[in-house]
């Protein structure tokens, strides 16, 4: 009897037997530097698994210690991929170099935005940094190109895989770089299965890392300093609403017990470039609000909101009141600078309207400014700050111009055309040493910052940095908000107040902090990358211990608010009185205006006094002559606060400044993660909303707490 032959049906999905590891490394010794969960490399894993049958699940790594342990205990994989960003480049290269030395058969793949745009610069980049350590670099989007590479490596030797795969670059032994153009981008991001929904991210809910998602990718704007400003990223790809719903709820279920136990920061990071600008973002905010109700998470959503579409952005964010701060990331308000950096398709005025309209609903607002952009000058930079302060933003984030390899601004042609003079510095918190396979690996990350442009000599650059520090310390987050309120009532710009505070004499503590800031601004900058890299790796311990390599603006702001808080409140009050006097406001001889200003400065000092101690006093007290809470409420409503008699108490009272139990838990969580050193507190101040940690103010019961009617007592105004 003849038996039929079994039919062999070819699988629609190829089988891949390679062992694959993916690493999105971060430094960990001073603090966890890049606190994001490794969702980007996890997306490479889920996309690859959707296109092929992997005999071995892809392993993911975030911490260098975990990767070192795996190499020691489990041996090398067939393929290891590293994310390559400005904050982990040298760390990834250190691991890659050792792996190639010990396990030359392992294929090392890099991918990420820290890679030049053009072939001549890519060739130099390979020869100086990648050669001998990296086999392939994925240029452009990674998911599809990395999957193509895995399939190719499963079928043939890696030496035969060169120049044949779009976006997969490889340097030949003779120094020839094979660099085909990037693979076309993914049109529907839902084609990348969610690593959260599939459980790949479970191990990273450890209380240290922040859940990170991307609901769309790409940017329609063309800013020359940004890696998404190129034509490759002009179109925006999106995830569908069901994908986002499932992903956020999967995260929420993991975060709920951590948040309830107080062992994790109650945050979500969305890496979209223009959140709120698209109709789908409205539904995303609805899902976030749903997660807040079900899981008590997220309390804070960190995201860059859209640069256009004012009403759409406001409508989306209104669904999660208080969770998202509205951004007006203008970078500069000078028309010539904006033209030079190709931001002409962004209406800076509309951008400010978005944030300021949100302020009327109680939503936090912030703007961003970059120092030393092409065409910038001291007058233009300070003028931009003045306009933003006058517009009412309650926080201005001030950055130095970093030249990113994947941006147009970093090309040789652009540098030469616009006269950019740059120096190198060590990136804050991005350094460490790790024992791997019995060897010590030392690494530190550097970034290249512009310090001089034709209209801004270095001396002006440094003075702008000092003004940035004073603005951050005196103005940002409403630290002394009653004083700008009084000034605005008299049509005086708070920037005039800040500039006057710069010129006044300072107490010894504040004077020392400002002097050391200027000195360290100079000392952290190096002319040659290789010299600084050698110095940093030799002195890693000094960096880890906090003696070197800190974010100066954050660190010195924390020093102003801790070491020099008393000295800071005094010039804040004196500068306010000085500019009032110059405009004809009577402030001498014990006037009510002077009394109000001095009481307000002391009020704000006490809200922050001793907050950053591990054992802060629970209650502080102040005698009260004015109802400052009423004044601040009137200022928020944009009512008049010109007449101090409107806020005079009929009888003096006593004010108490209290740290609540919830605030103490918040501070304990953050200081436990970042420490109580100046650089640790500086980092804390970038992550927590100041309103969440400043002392609550209450008046002791008294029959005389009602404001006196205007006109009941003469006032020198």
XYZ file of C-alpha atoms in Angstrom:
717
model
C 0.000 0.000 0.000
C 1.389 3.322 -1.017
C 1.500 5.923 1.722
C 1.194 9.568 0.681
C 4.309 11.616 1.174
C 3.967 14.215 3.931
C 3.434 17.671 2.586
C 6.063 20.215 3.580
C 4.469 23.626 3.844
C 7.095 26.363 3.905
C 6.793 28.614 6.903
C 5.735 32.174 6.180
C 8.190 33.284 8.857
C 11.867 32.376 8.616
C 13.520 30.672 11.558
C 16.476 32.424 13.192
C 18.691 30.474 15.588
C 20.946 33.373 16.592
C 21.112 34.465 20.218
C 20.459 38.194 20.342
C 21.003 40.701 23.156
C 20.059 44.375 23.082
C 21.496 46.982 25.450
C 20.322 50.521 26.152
C 22.976 51.286 28.741
C 22.992 54.027 31.338
C 25.499 55.115 33.940
C 24.556 54.138 37.478
C 27.293 55.068 39.916
C 26.484 58.669 40.828
C 22.818 58.140 39.979
C 20.871 56.420 37.243
C 21.714 58.838 34.469
C 19.218 57.960 31.721
C 16.173 56.975 33.773
C 14.035 55.900 30.839
C 12.914 52.318 30.466
C 14.566 50.682 27.421
C 11.422 50.748 25.293
C 13.246 51.748 22.094
C 15.515 48.684 21.964
C 12.617 46.572 23.232
C 10.741 47.705 20.125
C 13.554 46.255 18.003
C 12.982 42.934 19.756
C 9.200 42.882 19.347
C 9.390 43.941 15.705
C 11.985 41.272 14.912
C 9.822 38.654 16.634
C 6.889 39.722 14.460
C 8.885 39.024 11.288
C 10.727 35.820 12.182
C 10.660 32.843 14.522
C 13.426 33.371 17.051
C 14.690 30.214 18.727
C 15.908 32.313 21.652
C 14.035 35.248 23.194
C 15.887 38.532 22.811
C 17.463 39.616 26.104
C 17.338 43.270 27.138
C 19.797 45.192 29.302
C 19.681 48.643 30.858
C 22.262 48.495 33.630
C 25.959 47.879 32.874
C 26.232 45.622 35.924
C 23.557 43.291 34.539
C 25.243 43.078 31.138
C 28.616 42.398 32.768
C 27.099 39.595 34.853
C 25.438 38.041 31.801
C 28.693 38.076 29.833
C 30.453 36.415 32.766
C 27.837 33.750 33.478
C 26.188 33.041 30.130
C 28.922 33.745 27.632
C 28.589 35.968 24.589
C 25.562 36.118 22.289
C 25.808 35.735 18.540
C 24.623 39.313 18.057
C 24.616 42.201 20.497
C 23.069 45.556 19.677
C 23.715 48.814 21.518
C 21.683 52.007 21.467
C 23.937 54.938 20.654
C 22.989 58.276 22.171
C 24.975 61.266 23.320
C 24.556 60.081 26.931
C 25.837 56.491 26.499
C 28.169 56.507 23.482
C 31.489 55.912 25.252
C 29.962 53.432 27.688
C 28.541 51.356 24.851
C 31.817 51.583 22.922
C 33.785 50.419 25.968
C 31.628 47.299 26.253
C 31.717 46.775 22.483
C 35.508 47.006 22.355
C 35.966 44.433 25.100
C 33.420 42.081 23.532
C 35.187 42.251 20.156
C 38.524 41.627 21.856
C 37.316 38.616 23.858
C 34.675 37.256 21.493
C 35.558 38.261 17.930
C 32.845 36.005 16.484
C 30.122 38.057 18.197
C 28.587 40.590 15.834
C 28.311 44.059 17.370
C 25.629 46.386 16.020
C 25.116 50.037 16.923
C 22.157 52.245 16.133
C 20.761 55.582 17.195
C 20.874 59.301 16.441
C 24.465 59.920 17.619
C 25.813 59.527 14.095
C 26.777 62.078 11.420
C 24.522 62.941 8.499
C 26.971 62.926 5.606
C 29.377 60.363 4.197
C 32.673 62.277 4.692
C 31.861 62.908 8.363
C 30.526 59.361 8.802
C 33.825 57.997 7.474
C 35.839 60.053 9.964
C 33.452 59.021 12.755
C 34.023 55.339 11.954
C 37.793 55.674 11.776
C 38.086 57.664 15.000
C 35.435 55.981 17.167
C 33.816 52.821 15.781
C 36.444 50.878 13.821
C 37.559 47.670 15.523
C 34.665 47.788 17.966
C 31.523 47.911 15.820
C 30.614 45.656 12.896
C 27.463 47.429 11.694
C 25.739 50.755 12.284
C 22.010 51.088 11.585
C 21.395 54.563 10.186
C 17.847 55.926 10.459
C 14.941 54.052 12.020
C 16.093 50.823 13.567
C 13.240 48.321 13.721
C 13.009 47.170 10.097
C 16.708 47.602 9.282
C 17.785 45.604 12.346
C 15.338 42.830 11.440
C 16.775 42.796 7.899
C 20.262 42.476 9.371
C 19.304 39.578 11.654
C 17.807 37.693 8.714
C 20.929 38.330 6.630
C 23.281 37.223 9.431
C 21.278 34.040 9.909
C 21.933 33.096 6.266
C 25.465 34.219 5.498
C 28.743 35.382 6.978
C 28.826 38.956 8.217
C 31.717 39.817 5.884
C 29.311 39.199 3.018
C 26.765 41.608 4.488
C 28.048 44.966 3.405
C 26.375 47.580 1.321
C 23.452 45.283 0.527
C 20.968 46.332 3.218
C 19.399 49.811 3.262
C 20.576 51.824 6.248
C 23.096 49.202 7.431
C 26.611 50.677 7.361
C 29.869 48.749 7.596
C 33.517 49.743 7.245
C 35.758 47.419 5.287
C 39.218 46.450 6.530
C 40.771 48.851 4.006
C 38.859 51.799 5.517
C 36.148 51.938 2.859
C 32.752 52.748 4.358
C 29.724 51.053 2.830
C 26.862 53.411 3.683
C 23.633 52.784 1.747
C 20.771 55.264 2.367
C 18.391 54.607 5.275
C 15.525 52.183 4.911
C 12.118 53.833 4.341
C 10.433 54.659 7.612
C 7.591 52.683 9.172
C 4.260 54.303 8.303
C 2.225 52.777 11.153
C 4.004 52.575 14.521
C 1.461 49.993 15.650
C 3.397 47.577 13.435
C 5.889 47.562 16.321
C 4.210 45.413 19.016
C 4.189 46.972 22.477
C 6.945 45.547 24.703
C 4.886 46.572 27.745
C 1.803 44.646 26.657
C 3.965 41.605 25.818
C 5.734 41.598 29.194
C 9.249 42.347 27.930
C 9.527 45.350 30.244
C 8.401 43.712 33.485
C 11.893 43.509 34.990
C 12.433 47.241 34.522
C 9.627 48.298 36.874
C 12.180 48.553 39.652
C 11.311 51.980 41.068
C 14.378 53.578 39.477
C 13.328 53.819 35.844
C 10.496 55.911 34.431
C 7.983 54.296 32.041
C 8.592 55.692 28.577
C 6.332 55.603 25.525
C 6.216 57.097 22.055
C 2.807 57.651 20.473
C 4.122 59.244 17.286
C 7.486 59.677 15.604
C 8.760 62.426 13.366
C 8.579 66.209 13.278
C 7.281 68.573 10.578
C 9.711 71.319 11.594
C 13.258 71.791 10.306
C 15.298 73.167 13.206
C 18.960 72.877 12.247
C 20.112 72.040 15.791
C 17.819 69.007 16.055
C 18.326 65.483 14.756
C 14.668 65.326 13.714
C 15.058 68.490 11.643
C 16.184 66.541 8.565
C 13.926 65.592 5.656
C 14.039 61.921 6.713
C 11.893 62.683 9.782
C 9.529 65.257 8.244
C 6.503 62.957 8.081
C 4.866 61.900 11.336
C 4.039 58.216 11.899
C 1.549 57.290 14.631
C 0.277 54.426 16.761
C -3.412 53.573 16.703
C -5.544 54.391 19.726
C -6.058 50.763 20.796
C -2.299 50.203 20.863
C -1.828 53.268 23.077
C -4.722 52.245 25.330
C -3.339 48.750 25.898
C 0.188 50.027 26.449
C -0.725 52.666 29.028
C -2.976 50.314 30.969
C -0.260 47.648 31.006
C 2.109 50.210 32.501
C -0.505 51.450 34.971
C -1.085 47.966 36.372
C 2.631 47.666 37.115
C 2.961 51.171 38.539
C -0.026 51.044 40.904
C 1.631 49.010 43.714
C 4.918 50.904 43.340
C 3.215 54.282 43.614
C 1.103 53.160 46.561
C 4.234 51.949 48.353
C 6.093 55.183 47.571
C 8.950 53.275 45.938
C 8.715 54.830 42.468
C 8.360 58.273 41.001
C 4.799 58.842 39.870
C 5.714 59.843 36.326
C 5.320 59.009 32.657
C 7.666 60.140 29.893
C 6.262 60.577 26.380
C 9.008 61.073 23.796
C 6.827 62.655 21.089
C 8.234 65.869 19.657
C 4.918 67.776 19.435
C 2.408 66.197 21.789
C -1.126 67.569 21.644
C -0.786 68.885 18.103
C -2.581 65.921 16.514
C -6.211 64.770 16.929
C -5.109 61.372 18.289
C -3.396 63.052 21.248
C -6.794 64.019 22.640
C -7.644 60.331 22.992
C -4.229 59.623 24.521
C -4.932 62.213 27.222
C -8.316 60.627 27.852
C -6.585 57.279 28.432
C -4.033 58.922 30.735
C -6.890 60.405 32.776
C -8.443 56.937 32.921
C -5.161 55.514 34.227
C -4.991 58.242 36.856
C -8.401 57.192 38.166
C -7.684 53.450 38.081
C -4.053 53.286 39.177
C -3.211 56.643 40.770
C -0.635 57.038 37.994
C 0.759 59.152 36.378
C 0.764 62.264 38.517
C 3.264 63.980 36.219
C 3.573 63.526 32.454
C 6.853 64.781 31.025
C 6.432 65.638 27.358
C 7.194 68.377 24.857
C 3.902 69.874 23.737
C 3.157 70.959 20.172
C 4.626 74.085 18.644
C 1.497 74.899 16.616
C -2.261 74.094 16.797
C -2.929 76.115 19.962
C -6.550 75.125 20.577
C -5.937 71.440 19.921
C -3.008 71.326 22.352
C -4.995 73.098 25.068
C -8.000 70.830 24.608
C -5.896 67.678 24.908
C -3.952 68.769 27.969
C -7.085 70.021 29.739
C -8.139 66.395 30.236
C -5.258 65.795 32.655
C -5.190 69.071 34.610
C -1.902 69.744 36.332
C -0.148 66.668 34.930
C 1.357 68.255 31.810
C 3.198 71.555 31.750
C 2.658 73.484 28.545
C 5.855 74.329 26.717
C 6.686 77.370 24.677
C 10.068 76.175 23.445
C 10.990 79.295 21.489
C 14.830 78.827 21.735
C 15.108 82.489 20.683
C 12.697 85.298 19.853
C 15.095 87.192 17.625
C 13.874 87.045 13.988
C 17.380 86.800 12.512
C 18.339 83.932 14.808
C 15.094 82.098 14.030
C 15.697 82.395 10.293
C 19.244 81.119 10.691
C 18.140 77.985 12.558
C 15.203 77.350 10.161
C 12.367 77.903 12.633
C 10.421 80.210 10.341
C 7.527 77.725 10.095
C 6.948 78.014 13.853
C 5.015 81.064 15.020
C 6.784 82.085 18.231
C 3.885 84.320 19.212
C 1.389 81.475 18.856
C 3.762 79.209 20.739
C 3.699 81.583 23.697
C -0.089 81.860 23.456
C -0.422 78.102 23.925
C 1.451 78.131 27.195
C -0.004 81.348 28.542
C -3.592 80.352 27.789
C -2.928 77.223 29.819
C -1.678 79.342 32.713
C -5.177 80.792 33.051
C -6.404 77.288 33.918
C -3.689 76.725 36.516
C -1.527 74.568 34.251
C 2.212 75.028 34.664
C 4.012 76.728 31.794
C 7.605 76.781 30.712
C 9.694 77.985 27.844
C 13.090 76.953 26.520
C 15.943 79.136 25.340
C 19.276 78.091 23.840
C 22.346 80.258 24.399
C 24.830 81.018 21.586
C 22.704 79.977 18.621
C 23.998 81.101 15.211
C 23.397 84.849 14.939
C 22.951 85.250 18.705
C 24.332 88.042 20.882
C 24.167 88.994 24.541
C 21.500 91.607 23.808
C 19.416 89.142 21.780
C 19.648 86.425 24.415
C 18.727 88.715 27.308
C 16.024 90.276 25.141
C 14.458 86.862 24.588
C 14.496 86.205 28.332
C 12.864 89.594 28.949
C 10.034 88.872 26.521
C 9.371 85.465 28.067
C 9.400 86.810 31.614
C 7.113 89.677 30.615
C 4.766 87.222 28.911
C 4.332 85.448 32.244
C 6.011 82.060 31.831
C 6.651 80.689 35.299
C 9.735 78.709 34.301
C 12.369 79.247 31.635
C 14.740 76.375 30.913
C 18.028 77.733 29.612
C 20.352 75.465 27.670
C 23.743 75.665 26.066
C 23.895 74.858 22.374
C 25.059 71.259 21.971
C 26.119 70.180 18.502
C 24.521 66.800 17.868
C 26.218 64.655 15.195
C 22.906 63.814 13.514
C 21.901 67.460 13.021
C 22.577 69.805 10.120
C 24.224 72.267 12.510
C 26.976 69.752 13.247
C 28.121 69.485 9.636
C 31.441 71.049 8.680
C 29.749 73.275 6.117
C 27.270 74.740 8.617
C 29.926 75.364 11.280
C 32.092 77.255 8.818
C 29.249 79.291 7.350
C 28.016 80.543 10.740
C 31.325 80.919 12.584
C 30.600 78.491 15.422
C 33.390 78.198 18.002
C 32.989 75.163 20.223
C 34.534 73.498 23.237
C 34.112 70.124 24.913
C 32.796 69.280 28.362
C 31.946 66.147 30.332
C 28.228 65.473 30.455
C 26.702 65.523 33.952
C 26.216 62.100 35.585
C 27.476 60.344 32.446
C 30.616 58.668 33.759
C 31.579 55.563 35.657
C 33.770 52.488 35.931
C 32.629 48.872 35.726
C 34.328 45.515 36.126
C 33.609 43.392 33.062
C 35.174 39.980 32.447
C 37.853 40.785 35.000
C 38.773 44.140 33.450
C 37.935 47.644 34.597
C 36.088 49.652 31.973
C 36.161 53.420 32.464
C 33.996 55.700 30.396
C 32.779 59.288 30.310
C 30.522 61.057 27.839
C 31.426 64.368 26.251
C 29.330 66.907 24.438
C 30.422 69.707 22.156
C 28.979 73.103 23.069
C 29.071 76.368 21.170
C 30.604 79.153 23.276
C 31.245 81.877 20.706
C 29.465 83.153 17.611
C 30.445 86.268 15.646
C 28.244 88.655 17.687
C 28.802 86.955 21.061
C 32.386 86.849 22.347
C 33.167 84.426 25.136
C 32.988 87.130 27.835
C 29.383 87.843 26.839
C 28.626 84.126 26.788
C 29.868 83.760 30.361
C 27.900 86.803 31.572
C 24.759 85.359 29.999
C 25.389 82.148 31.922
C 25.515 84.079 35.210
C 22.245 85.816 34.333
C 20.759 82.412 33.518
C 21.691 81.263 37.020
C 20.107 84.302 38.671
C 16.926 83.862 36.662
C 16.776 80.176 37.594
C 17.363 80.945 41.280
C 15.203 84.055 41.751
C 12.450 83.733 39.165
C 11.815 80.172 38.002
C 8.879 78.300 39.534
C 7.713 81.424 41.345
C 10.429 81.281 43.993
C 9.942 84.983 44.814
C 6.722 85.408 42.868
C 5.247 88.178 45.034
C 8.077 90.512 44.016
C 7.495 90.210 40.235
C 3.772 90.638 40.959
C 4.429 93.977 42.665
C 6.776 95.041 39.864
C 4.307 94.143 37.128
C 1.644 96.188 38.912
C 3.931 99.189 38.348
C 4.693 98.226 34.709
C 8.243 97.150 35.562
C 9.706 94.082 33.888
C 10.916 91.398 36.309
C 13.956 91.144 34.031
C 14.912 94.678 35.090
C 14.768 93.428 38.687
C 17.014 90.452 37.869
C 19.541 92.636 36.072
C 19.634 94.980 39.061
C 20.114 92.031 41.431
C 23.173 91.111 39.368
C 24.808 94.519 39.944
C 24.116 94.834 43.683
C 26.568 93.855 46.390
C 25.942 90.356 47.690
C 26.406 88.671 51.024
C 29.434 86.382 51.383
C 27.566 83.131 50.736
C 25.891 84.304 47.521
C 29.021 86.121 46.328
C 31.034 82.929 46.754
C 28.481 80.843 44.855
C 28.355 83.278 41.907
C 32.147 83.544 41.749
C 32.619 79.787 41.836
C 29.971 79.357 39.143
C 31.845 81.686 36.775
C 35.169 79.982 37.499
C 33.772 76.500 37.001
C 32.059 77.605 33.785
C 35.549 78.286 32.420
C 37.218 75.227 33.899
C 34.748 72.655 32.572
C 35.430 73.610 28.922
C 38.264 71.985 26.945
C 39.576 72.702 23.464
C 40.354 69.122 22.429
C 38.013 66.169 22.734
C 40.790 63.588 23.014
C 42.548 65.497 25.806
C 39.367 65.781 27.862
C 38.450 62.144 27.251
C 41.852 61.020 28.520
C 41.616 63.282 31.582
C 38.073 62.201 32.429
C 38.774 58.479 32.198
C 41.855 58.884 34.390
C 39.850 60.815 36.996
C 36.566 58.900 36.979
C 36.517 58.668 40.774
C 36.563 62.462 41.132
C 33.624 62.730 38.752
C 31.622 60.018 40.496
C 32.299 61.607 43.897
C 30.844 64.871 42.585
C 33.980 66.996 42.526
C 33.843 67.367 38.730
C 31.393 67.111 35.857
C 28.188 68.471 37.381
C 25.406 70.322 35.605
C 26.491 73.763 36.711
C 23.165 75.544 36.351
C 21.278 72.911 38.346
C 24.025 72.448 40.924
C 24.568 76.129 41.580
C 20.859 76.831 41.666
C 20.580 74.253 44.432
C 23.519 75.889 46.217
C 21.851 79.297 45.983
C 18.652 77.855 47.471
C 20.379 75.937 50.241
C 23.755 77.458 51.150
C 22.930 81.061 50.191
C 19.160 81.333 50.652
C 19.444 84.083 53.286
C 21.835 86.079 51.107
C 19.528 85.601 48.111
C 16.363 86.918 49.756
C 18.155 90.137 50.716
C 19.290 91.278 47.222
C 15.956 90.096 45.830
C 14.218 92.598 48.114
C 16.813 95.362 47.638
C 16.763 95.055 43.843
C 12.966 95.178 43.836
C 12.950 98.321 45.971
C 15.679 99.921 43.839
C 13.814 99.562 40.550
C 10.560 100.686 42.179
C 12.326 103.781 43.483
C 13.731 104.559 40.025
C 10.223 104.630 38.569
C 8.998 107.065 41.211
C 7.424 104.682 43.712
C 7.998 105.818 47.280
C 9.773 103.027 49.116
C 11.731 104.768 51.856
C 11.006 105.775 55.412
C 9.054 102.692 56.342
C 6.484 102.898 53.529
C 3.921 100.153 53.133
C 5.431 99.202 49.771
C 8.821 98.629 51.369
C 7.265 96.699 54.252
C 5.330 94.537 51.800
C 8.383 93.792 49.653
C 10.563 92.840 52.611
C 7.878 90.683 54.198
C 7.253 88.965 50.853
C 10.958 88.210 50.349
C 11.154 86.666 53.818
C 7.912 84.771 53.165
C 9.399 83.132 50.078
C 12.652 82.388 51.883
C 10.783 80.510 54.586
C 8.825 78.396 52.101
C 12.127 76.791 51.057
C 14.138 77.066 54.268
C 15.778 73.774 55.300
C 13.664 71.772 52.838
C 16.639 69.856 51.422
C 17.782 68.425 54.739
C 17.203 64.803 55.633
C 15.619 65.969 58.921
C 13.957 69.316 58.079
C 12.167 71.224 60.843
C 8.465 70.615 60.491
C 7.268 74.171 61.210
C 8.788 77.660 60.768
C 7.073 80.939 61.720
C 6.871 84.562 60.572
C 5.044 87.621 61.869
C 2.499 88.761 59.296
C 1.363 92.298 58.484
C 0.058 91.524 54.986
C -2.208 88.880 53.508
C 0.322 87.573 51.001
C -1.832 84.605 50.035
C -4.506 87.058 48.901
C -1.890 89.065 47.006
C -0.623 85.964 45.196
C -4.164 84.874 44.365
C -4.920 88.328 42.963
C -1.742 88.203 40.875
C -2.751 84.820 39.431
C -6.118 86.319 38.480
C -4.225 89.289 37.019
C -6.096 91.603 39.361
C -4.418 94.747 40.580
C -1.867 94.404 43.375
C -0.585 97.964 43.100
C -2.052 99.219 46.379
C -0.486 97.482 49.409
C -3.339 98.720 51.600
C -5.596 96.165 49.912
C -3.561 93.402 51.542
C -2.818 94.978 54.924
C -4.068 92.912 57.864
C -6.076 94.856 60.423
C -3.982 93.190 63.111
C -0.652 91.426 62.882
C -0.822 87.658 62.812
C 1.509 84.691 62.791
C 2.284 82.651 59.717
C 3.378 79.008 59.913
C 5.350 77.246 57.177
C 4.715 73.518 57.324
C 6.121 70.468 55.542
C 3.289 67.965 55.212
C 3.767 64.226 55.590
C 3.180 63.792 51.850
C 5.831 66.388 51.036
C 8.299 64.689 53.340
C 7.618 61.371 51.583
C 8.153 63.010 48.186
C 11.417 64.578 49.322
C 12.541 61.327 50.903
C 11.869 59.398 47.672
C 13.769 61.839 45.487
C 16.658 62.449 47.891
C 16.948 58.700 48.372
C 17.454 58.411 44.626
C 19.580 61.494 43.962
C 21.223 62.163 47.341
C 21.560 65.378 49.349
C 24.704 66.744 47.704
C 24.356 70.004 45.739
C 24.430 68.103 42.446
C 21.880 65.606 43.768
C 19.523 68.369 44.884
C 20.076 70.088 41.542
C 18.963 66.920 39.790
C 15.966 66.667 42.135
C 14.885 70.182 41.172
C 14.684 69.130 37.520
C 12.383 66.219 38.317
C 9.971 67.437 40.975
C 7.566 70.338 40.746
C 8.605 72.981 43.228
C 4.987 73.379 44.312
C 5.154 69.803 45.591
C 7.985 70.487 48.044
C 7.751 74.124 49.179
C 6.263 74.496 52.616
C 2.539 74.974 52.984
C 1.594 78.268 54.598
C -1.146 78.724 57.168
C -2.170 81.567 59.440
C -2.709 80.947 63.115
C -6.304 81.688 64.121
C -6.722 85.353 64.832
C -9.649 87.758 64.721
C -7.533 90.248 62.808
C -6.818 88.391 59.594
C -9.238 90.237 57.345
C -7.644 92.754 54.985
C -8.181 96.371 55.826
C -10.304 98.305 53.323
C -8.284 100.339 50.863
C -7.830 103.907 52.018
C -7.960 103.262 55.765
C -4.285 104.119 56.159
C -2.056 106.385 54.143
C 0.577 104.719 52.004
C 3.648 106.123 50.320
C 3.156 104.943 46.771
